[in-house]
Structure formats: C-alpha cells, structure tokens
Amino acid sequence: MASFAKIENNIVIAVHSVVNEVLKDSNGVEQESIGIQFLKNLYNEPNAIWKQTSYNTVGGVHLLGGTPFRKNHAGIGYTYDENRNAFISPKPYNSWILNETTCRWEAPIARPNDGTRYKWNEEILNWELMNG
C-alpha cells in the first residue's frame, strides 16, 4: 500500500492509502503522479494537493532499508514544507528545536539514556522522572 497526504495551506488534513497496483505505469513502474491523479478523480477534486508519504520513513531513514521519502510519514496536522520536501509534525513544546537533517523536533537538552522513563517539563526546560 502507498500512502498519500492531502494538503491544504501546507497542513496535512487527511492521509489515504492506495493499492500499489494503481500507481503502476505501462512499464509496471510505480509513479506518484498516477496515485495523485487517481485520488483527484476518486474524490472529484481536480485542484486538491496530494503528496506521497512513506509509512516506513522516520527522520529521513527508511526503517526497512529502502529509500527514505519526505523525511517522515505524514499525519493529520503535520506541515508539508516544500523547501525541505518534508513532512514535519506539530511542534510539541515551544522550546524544542527542529533538527534540519531529520525534520523532527528535539528538546534543547538530550533525554537521559539510563533506562529510566522521563517526560519533558516545559516549565523548567528539562527532563523529569515519570511517576509509575
């Protein structure tokens, strides 16, 4: 299955799956443009903006060793950044910074890697232990 994000004003408003066979051209090669046209016709929205997204792409890495696609899998509420050709999740906290390589948000302080569970505390701008 291929996934496509519907975009309005650079915001993902829907994500739909399309069977891979639908994307194939006359030579049997999958083409994003064919999937886009299929969705425009299916929903009778000739001016809709669709972009293909990869379920297996996270932070610019394809989890199964394939070619990464648009940095991250799109989700509703994500931004599509045309300059970066990337889907970017909503910013979780005001203090977090966008990693330009992965197009993922990162805390200004690295999470401790000691096997303990932490959560970000925006008031103190640091990680704190999770209860329970």
Short mmCIF file of C-alpha atoms in Angstrom, two decimals:
data_model
loop_
_atom_site.label_atom_id
_atom_site.label_comp_id
_atom_site.label_asym_id
_atom_site.label_seq_id
_atom_site.Cartn_x
_atom_site.Cartn_y
_atom_site.Cartn_z
CA MET A 1 0.00 0.00 0.00
CA ALA A 2 1.11 3.51 -0.77
CA SER A 3 0.11 6.45 1.41
CA PHE A 4 -0.84 9.91 0.23
CA ALA A 5 -1.34 13.08 2.27
CA LYS A 6 -3.96 15.62 1.28
CA ILE A 7 -2.63 19.11 1.94
CA GLU A 8 -4.38 22.46 2.41
CA ASN A 9 -2.38 25.58 3.22
CA ASN A 10 0.68 23.35 3.80
CA ILE A 11 -1.16 21.36 6.52
CA VAL A 12 -1.99 17.66 6.17
CA ILE A 13 -5.76 17.28 6.50
CA ALA A 14 -6.04 13.58 5.54
CA VAL A 15 -3.90 10.54 4.78
CA HIS A 16 -5.20 7.85 2.42
CA SER A 17 -3.85 4.50 1.26
CA VAL A 18 -3.80 3.43 -2.36
CA VAL A 19 -3.11 -0.11 -3.58
CA ASN A 20 0.33 -0.20 -5.22
CA GLU A 21 -1.08 -1.68 -8.45
CA VAL A 22 -2.96 1.59 -9.04
CA LEU A 23 0.34 3.50 -9.15
CA LYS A 24 1.95 1.49 -11.93
CA ASP A 25 2.57 2.95 -15.36
CA SER A 26 2.53 0.95 -18.61
CA ASN A 27 6.02 -0.37 -17.78
CA GLY A 28 4.96 -1.59 -14.34
CA VAL A 29 6.82 1.20 -12.51
CA GLU A 30 5.07 2.93 -9.60
CA GLN A 31 4.58 6.64 -10.18
CA GLU A 32 3.49 9.16 -7.56
CA SER A 33 1.73 11.23 -10.23
CA ILE A 34 -0.57 8.32 -11.10
CA GLY A 35 -1.60 7.94 -7.47
CA ILE A 36 -2.27 11.67 -7.20
CA GLN A 37 -4.44 11.65 -10.31
CA PHE A 38 -6.30 8.59 -9.02
CA LEU A 39 -7.16 10.39 -5.77
CA LYS A 40 -8.17 13.61 -7.55
CA ASN A 41 -10.53 11.60 -9.77
CA LEU A 42 -11.83 9.42 -6.92
CA TYR A 43 -12.82 12.41 -4.79
CA ASN A 44 -13.72 14.66 -7.76
CA GLU A 45 -11.28 17.31 -6.53
CA PRO A 46 -9.13 18.28 -9.51
CA ASN A 47 -7.36 21.07 -7.61
CA ALA A 48 -6.56 19.11 -4.45
CA ILE A 49 -2.92 18.84 -3.44
CA TRP A 50 -1.67 15.35 -2.66
CA LYS A 51 1.85 14.19 -1.79
CA GLN A 52 3.00 10.62 -1.40
CA THR A 53 4.34 9.72 2.03
CA SER A 54 6.15 6.62 3.29
CA TYR A 55 4.90 4.78 6.35
CA ASN A 56 8.41 3.37 6.83
CA THR A 57 10.27 6.70 6.76
CA VAL A 58 11.18 8.28 10.10
CA GLY A 59 13.69 11.09 10.49
CA GLY A 60 14.93 10.71 6.94
CA VAL A 61 15.67 6.98 7.37
CA HIS A 62 13.71 4.15 5.80
CA LEU A 63 13.13 1.60 8.57
CA LEU A 64 13.33 -1.35 6.16
CA GLY A 65 16.46 -0.18 4.35
CA GLY A 66 14.65 1.32 1.37
CA THR A 67 14.85 4.84 0.06
CA PRO A 68 13.59 7.41 2.61
CA PHE A 69 10.73 9.58 1.38
CA ARG A 70 9.95 13.15 2.55
CA LYS A 71 11.74 12.72 5.90
CA ASN A 72 8.71 11.46 7.91
CA HIS A 73 5.40 9.73 7.35
CA ALA A 74 2.66 12.35 7.20
CA GLY A 75 -0.01 12.61 9.85
CA ILE A 76 -3.07 14.81 10.16
CA GLY A 77 -1.94 18.20 11.44
CA TYR A 78 1.60 17.81 10.10
CA THR A 79 3.10 20.56 7.97
CA TYR A 80 4.37 19.86 4.47
CA ASP A 81 7.46 22.01 3.98
CA GLU A 82 8.00 22.37 0.26
CA ASN A 83 11.53 23.81 0.60
CA ARG A 84 12.67 20.80 2.64
CA ASN A 85 10.33 18.41 0.77
CA ALA A 86 9.43 17.06 4.19
CA PHE A 87 6.54 16.32 6.49
CA ILE A 88 7.04 17.84 9.94
CA SER A 89 4.96 17.02 13.00
CA PRO A 90 3.42 19.79 15.09
CA LYS A 91 5.92 21.35 17.49
CA PRO A 92 5.39 19.63 20.86
CA TYR A 93 6.88 22.38 23.04
CA ASN A 94 7.91 25.98 22.42
CA SER A 95 11.49 25.29 23.49
CA TRP A 96 12.07 22.39 21.10
CA ILE A 97 14.21 22.87 18.00
CA LEU A 98 13.74 21.42 14.54
CA ASN A 99 16.58 19.11 13.52
CA GLU A 100 17.22 20.15 9.91
CA THR A 101 18.56 16.73 8.97
CA THR A 102 15.70 14.62 10.32
CA CYS A 103 12.93 17.25 10.29
CA ARG A 104 11.96 16.07 13.77
CA TRP A 105 11.61 18.19 16.90
CA GLU A 106 14.25 17.79 19.60
CA ALA A 107 14.45 19.01 23.16
CA PRO A 108 17.14 21.61 23.84
CA ILE A 109 18.61 19.12 26.34
CA ALA A 110 19.13 15.47 25.45
CA ARG A 111 16.95 12.96 27.30
CA PRO A 112 18.98 10.92 29.80
CA ASN A 113 19.72 7.47 28.45
CA ASP A 114 19.85 5.49 31.70
CA GLY A 115 16.91 3.12 31.27
CA THR A 116 14.61 5.31 33.35
CA ARG A 117 11.42 6.88 31.97
CA TYR A 118 11.39 10.65 31.67
CA LYS A 119 8.99 13.29 30.41
CA TRP A 120 9.74 16.79 29.24
CA ASN A 121 8.84 19.63 31.62
CA GLU A 122 8.47 22.85 29.66
CA GLU A 123 8.33 24.98 32.81
CA ILE A 124 11.82 24.00 33.96
CA LEU A 125 13.10 23.25 30.43
CA ASN A 126 14.41 19.87 31.46
CA TRP A 127 13.55 16.20 31.73
CA GLU A 128 11.91 14.85 34.88
CA LEU A 129 11.29 11.34 36.09
CA MET A 130 7.92 9.87 35.25
CA ASN A 131 5.86 8.56 38.15
CA GLY A 132 4.69 4.98 37.80
#
